[in-house]
Short mmCIF file of C-alpha atoms in Angstrom, two decimals:
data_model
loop_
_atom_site.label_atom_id
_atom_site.label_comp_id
_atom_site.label_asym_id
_atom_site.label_seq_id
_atom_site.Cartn_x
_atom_site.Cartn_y
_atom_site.Cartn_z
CA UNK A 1 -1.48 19.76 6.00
CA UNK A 2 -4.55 20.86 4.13
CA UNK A 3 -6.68 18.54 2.05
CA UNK A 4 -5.34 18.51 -1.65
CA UNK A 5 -7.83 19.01 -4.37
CA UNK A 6 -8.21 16.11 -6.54
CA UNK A 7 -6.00 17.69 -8.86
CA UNK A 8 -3.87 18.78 -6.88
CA UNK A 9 -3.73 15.08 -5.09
CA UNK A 10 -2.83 13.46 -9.16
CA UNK A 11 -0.20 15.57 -9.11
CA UNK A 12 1.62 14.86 -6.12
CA UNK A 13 1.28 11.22 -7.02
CA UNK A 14 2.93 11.53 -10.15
CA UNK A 15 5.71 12.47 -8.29
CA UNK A 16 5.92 9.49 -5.41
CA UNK A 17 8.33 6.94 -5.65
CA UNK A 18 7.83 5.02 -2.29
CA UNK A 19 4.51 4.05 -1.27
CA UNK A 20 4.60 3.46 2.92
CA UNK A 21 1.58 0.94 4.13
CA UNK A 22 0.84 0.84 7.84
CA UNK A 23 -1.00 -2.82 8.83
CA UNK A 24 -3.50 -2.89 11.36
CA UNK A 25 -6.43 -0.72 10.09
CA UNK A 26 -4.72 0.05 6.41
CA UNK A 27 -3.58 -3.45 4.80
CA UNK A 28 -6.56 -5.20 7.80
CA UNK A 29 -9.85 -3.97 8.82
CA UNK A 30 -7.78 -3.21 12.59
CA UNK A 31 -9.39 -6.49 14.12
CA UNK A 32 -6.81 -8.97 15.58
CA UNK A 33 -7.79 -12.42 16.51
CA UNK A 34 -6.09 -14.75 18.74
CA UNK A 35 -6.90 -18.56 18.78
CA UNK A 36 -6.85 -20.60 22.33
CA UNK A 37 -3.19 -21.66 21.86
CA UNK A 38 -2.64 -17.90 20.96
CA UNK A 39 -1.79 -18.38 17.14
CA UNK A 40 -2.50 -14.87 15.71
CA UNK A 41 -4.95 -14.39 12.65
CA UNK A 42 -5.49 -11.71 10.07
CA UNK A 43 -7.38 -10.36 7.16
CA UNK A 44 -6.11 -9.14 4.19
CA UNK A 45 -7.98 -7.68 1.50
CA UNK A 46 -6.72 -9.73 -2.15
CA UNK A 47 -7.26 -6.01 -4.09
CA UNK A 48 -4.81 -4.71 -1.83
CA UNK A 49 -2.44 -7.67 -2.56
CA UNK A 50 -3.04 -7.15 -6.37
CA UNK A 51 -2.63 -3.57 -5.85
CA UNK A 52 0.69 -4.49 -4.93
CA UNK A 53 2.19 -6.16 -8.36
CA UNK A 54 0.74 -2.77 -10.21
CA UNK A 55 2.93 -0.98 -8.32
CA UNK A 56 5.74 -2.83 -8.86
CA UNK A 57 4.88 -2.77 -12.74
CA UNK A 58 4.75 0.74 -12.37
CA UNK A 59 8.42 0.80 -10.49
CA UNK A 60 6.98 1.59 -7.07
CA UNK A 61 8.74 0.81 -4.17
CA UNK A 62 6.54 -0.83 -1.17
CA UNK A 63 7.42 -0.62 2.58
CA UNK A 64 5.38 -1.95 5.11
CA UNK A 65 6.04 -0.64 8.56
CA UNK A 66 4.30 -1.59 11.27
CA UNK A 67 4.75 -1.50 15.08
CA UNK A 68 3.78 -4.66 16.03
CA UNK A 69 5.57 -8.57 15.24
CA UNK A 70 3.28 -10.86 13.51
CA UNK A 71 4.37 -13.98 12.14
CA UNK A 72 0.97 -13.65 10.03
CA UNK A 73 2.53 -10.39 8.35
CA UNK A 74 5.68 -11.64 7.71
CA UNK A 75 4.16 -14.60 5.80
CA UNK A 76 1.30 -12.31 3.75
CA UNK A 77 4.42 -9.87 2.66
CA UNK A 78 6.80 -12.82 1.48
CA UNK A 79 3.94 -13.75 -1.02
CA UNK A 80 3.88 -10.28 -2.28
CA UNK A 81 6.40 -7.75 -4.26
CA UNK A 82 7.04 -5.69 -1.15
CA UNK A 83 10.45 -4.21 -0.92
CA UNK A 84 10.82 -3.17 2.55
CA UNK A 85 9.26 -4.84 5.30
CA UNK A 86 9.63 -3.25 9.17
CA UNK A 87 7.72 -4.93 11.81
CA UNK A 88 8.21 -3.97 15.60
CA UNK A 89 8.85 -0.68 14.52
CA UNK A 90 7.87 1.88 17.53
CA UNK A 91 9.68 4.70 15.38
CA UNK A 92 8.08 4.48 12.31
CA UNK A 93 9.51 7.90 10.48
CA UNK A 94 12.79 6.43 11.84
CA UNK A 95 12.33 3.26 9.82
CA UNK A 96 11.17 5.58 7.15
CA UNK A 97 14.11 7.53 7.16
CA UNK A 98 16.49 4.22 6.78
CA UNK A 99 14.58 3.08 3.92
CA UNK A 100 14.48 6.59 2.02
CA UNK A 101 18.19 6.49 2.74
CA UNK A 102 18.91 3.02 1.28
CA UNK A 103 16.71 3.71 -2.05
CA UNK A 104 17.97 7.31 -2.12
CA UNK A 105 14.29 8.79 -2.00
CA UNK A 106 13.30 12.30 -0.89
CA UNK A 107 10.55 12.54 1.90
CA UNK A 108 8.50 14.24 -0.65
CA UNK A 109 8.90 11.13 -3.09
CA UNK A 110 7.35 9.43 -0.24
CA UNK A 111 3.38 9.21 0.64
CA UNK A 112 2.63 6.66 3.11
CA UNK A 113 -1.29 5.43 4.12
CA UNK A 114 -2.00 5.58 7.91
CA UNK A 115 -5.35 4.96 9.94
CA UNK A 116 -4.50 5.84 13.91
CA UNK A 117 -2.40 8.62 16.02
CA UNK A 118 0.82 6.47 16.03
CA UNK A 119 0.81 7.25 12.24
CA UNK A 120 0.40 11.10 12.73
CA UNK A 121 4.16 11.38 12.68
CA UNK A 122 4.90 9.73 9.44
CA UNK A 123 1.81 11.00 7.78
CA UNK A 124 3.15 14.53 8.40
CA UNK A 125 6.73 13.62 7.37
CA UNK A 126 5.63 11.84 4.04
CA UNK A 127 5.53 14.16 0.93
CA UNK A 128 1.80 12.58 0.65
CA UNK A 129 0.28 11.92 3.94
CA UNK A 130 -2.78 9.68 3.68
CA UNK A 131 -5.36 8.04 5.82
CA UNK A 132 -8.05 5.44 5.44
CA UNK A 133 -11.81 5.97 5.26
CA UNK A 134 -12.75 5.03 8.76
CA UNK A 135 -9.34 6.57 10.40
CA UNK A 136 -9.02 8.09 13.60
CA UNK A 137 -11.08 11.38 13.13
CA UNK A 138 -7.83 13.66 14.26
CA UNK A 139 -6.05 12.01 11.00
CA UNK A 140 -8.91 12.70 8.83
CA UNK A 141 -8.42 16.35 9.69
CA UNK A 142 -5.16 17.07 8.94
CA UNK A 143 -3.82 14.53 6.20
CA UNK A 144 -3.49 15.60 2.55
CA UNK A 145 -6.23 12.61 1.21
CA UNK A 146 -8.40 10.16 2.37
CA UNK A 147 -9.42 7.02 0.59
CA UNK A 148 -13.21 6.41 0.18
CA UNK A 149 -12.42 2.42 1.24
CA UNK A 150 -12.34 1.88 4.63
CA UNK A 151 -8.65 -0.07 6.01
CA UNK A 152 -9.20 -3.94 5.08
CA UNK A 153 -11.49 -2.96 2.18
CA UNK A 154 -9.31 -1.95 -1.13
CA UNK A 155 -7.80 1.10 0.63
CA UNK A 156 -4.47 0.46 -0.81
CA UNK A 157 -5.65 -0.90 -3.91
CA UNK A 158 -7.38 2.85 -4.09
CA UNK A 159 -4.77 4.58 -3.93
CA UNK A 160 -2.72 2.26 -6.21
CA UNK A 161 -5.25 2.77 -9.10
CA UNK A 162 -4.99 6.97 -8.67
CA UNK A 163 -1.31 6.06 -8.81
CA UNK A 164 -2.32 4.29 -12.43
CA UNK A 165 -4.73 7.42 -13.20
CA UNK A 166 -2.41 9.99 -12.02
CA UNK A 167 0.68 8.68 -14.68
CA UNK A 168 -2.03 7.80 -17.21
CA UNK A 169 -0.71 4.28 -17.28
CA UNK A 170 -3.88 2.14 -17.49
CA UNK A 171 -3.67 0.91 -20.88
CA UNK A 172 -0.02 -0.78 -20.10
CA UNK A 173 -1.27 -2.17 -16.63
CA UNK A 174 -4.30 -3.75 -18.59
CA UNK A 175 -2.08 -4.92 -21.25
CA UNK A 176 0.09 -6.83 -18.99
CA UNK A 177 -2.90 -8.04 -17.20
CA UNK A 178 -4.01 -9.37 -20.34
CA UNK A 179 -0.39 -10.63 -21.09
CA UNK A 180 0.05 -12.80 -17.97
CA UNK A 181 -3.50 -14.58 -18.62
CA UNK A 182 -3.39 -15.60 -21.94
CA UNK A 183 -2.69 -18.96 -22.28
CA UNK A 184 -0.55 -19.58 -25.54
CA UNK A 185 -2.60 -20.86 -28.58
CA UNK A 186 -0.99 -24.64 -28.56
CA UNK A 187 -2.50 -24.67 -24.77
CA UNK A 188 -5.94 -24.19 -25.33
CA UNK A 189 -8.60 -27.21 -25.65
CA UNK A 190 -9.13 -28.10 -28.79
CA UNK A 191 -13.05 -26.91 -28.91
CA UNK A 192 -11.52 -23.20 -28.38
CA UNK A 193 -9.23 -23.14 -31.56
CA UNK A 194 -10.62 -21.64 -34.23
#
């Protein structure tokens, strides 16, 4: 892989239909924390979150595969629109694979956001192989983009708003923004009606 232009980048996200999120160090900053009776916490960044229900308005499939078995992450991805989640995954272009075959996706349909070496693999499988601001330096190397946000920080939500630029959508993800906070007319208090 050779780093894409940003033209060249908008174009192969025009073309993705299966965006594949790593956890620790691309949906969390990386850090894990275990309390004394070892009860596991995490981060998660609310852009990212967000940046998940504009992809599904857009008709993006999410998978989230991750190596590791966190009750934390199984909770955080029941509150969102994700499609596909994989945890305890030590194959992760194997779980890839399964999911591609189940929503009958090409690997080039697929770009998936990595941060570490167990992610090489699937970065260089995925049609759009990307990795997160403070990734492993080997990653940043050889992947096809690299998001300005470090993991943790709006990484995801980056990459979901060149998804917006890329299909010049932004004026129907505003509008349905807009749509889903307006309270209707006979709701307001009465010192806000005209």
């Amino acid at each position: 892989m050779a780093r894409l232009s940003h033209a060249e980048y908008q174009e192969r996200l025009r073309h993705i239909r299966l965006l594949v999120l790593d956890v620790d160090g691309v949906l969390t900053s990386g850090e894990i924390v275990y309390i004394d009776d070892d009860r596991e916490a995490k981060s998660f960044c609310v852009r990212d979150g967000s940046a998940m229900y504009i992809a599904d308005l857009l008709g993006l499939k999410i998978a989230v595969i991750t190596a590791r078995q966190s009750k934390v992450v199984q909770r955080r991805f029941t509150e969102l629109p994700v499609d596909h989640l994989r945890q305890g995954e030590k194959n992760k272009v194997r779980a890839c694979l399964e999911i591609q075959r189940q929503e009958d996706i090409a690997s080039h349909e697929v770009a998936y956001i990595g941060d570490d070496l167990i992610d090489l693999p699937l970065l260089e499988h995925a049609g759009l192989g990307i990795a997160v601001a403070d990734g492993h330096e080997k990653l940043l190397d050889i992947v096809d983009w690299v998001t300005r946000a470090p993991g943790g920080r709006g990484a995801v939500r980056e990459v979901v708003d060149d998804f917006v630029s890329a299909r010049g959508l932004w004026d129907e993800v505003l509008a349905d923004y807009r749509r889903r906070q307006q309270a209707p007319l006979d709701e307001a208090p009465e010192s806000e009606v005209g």
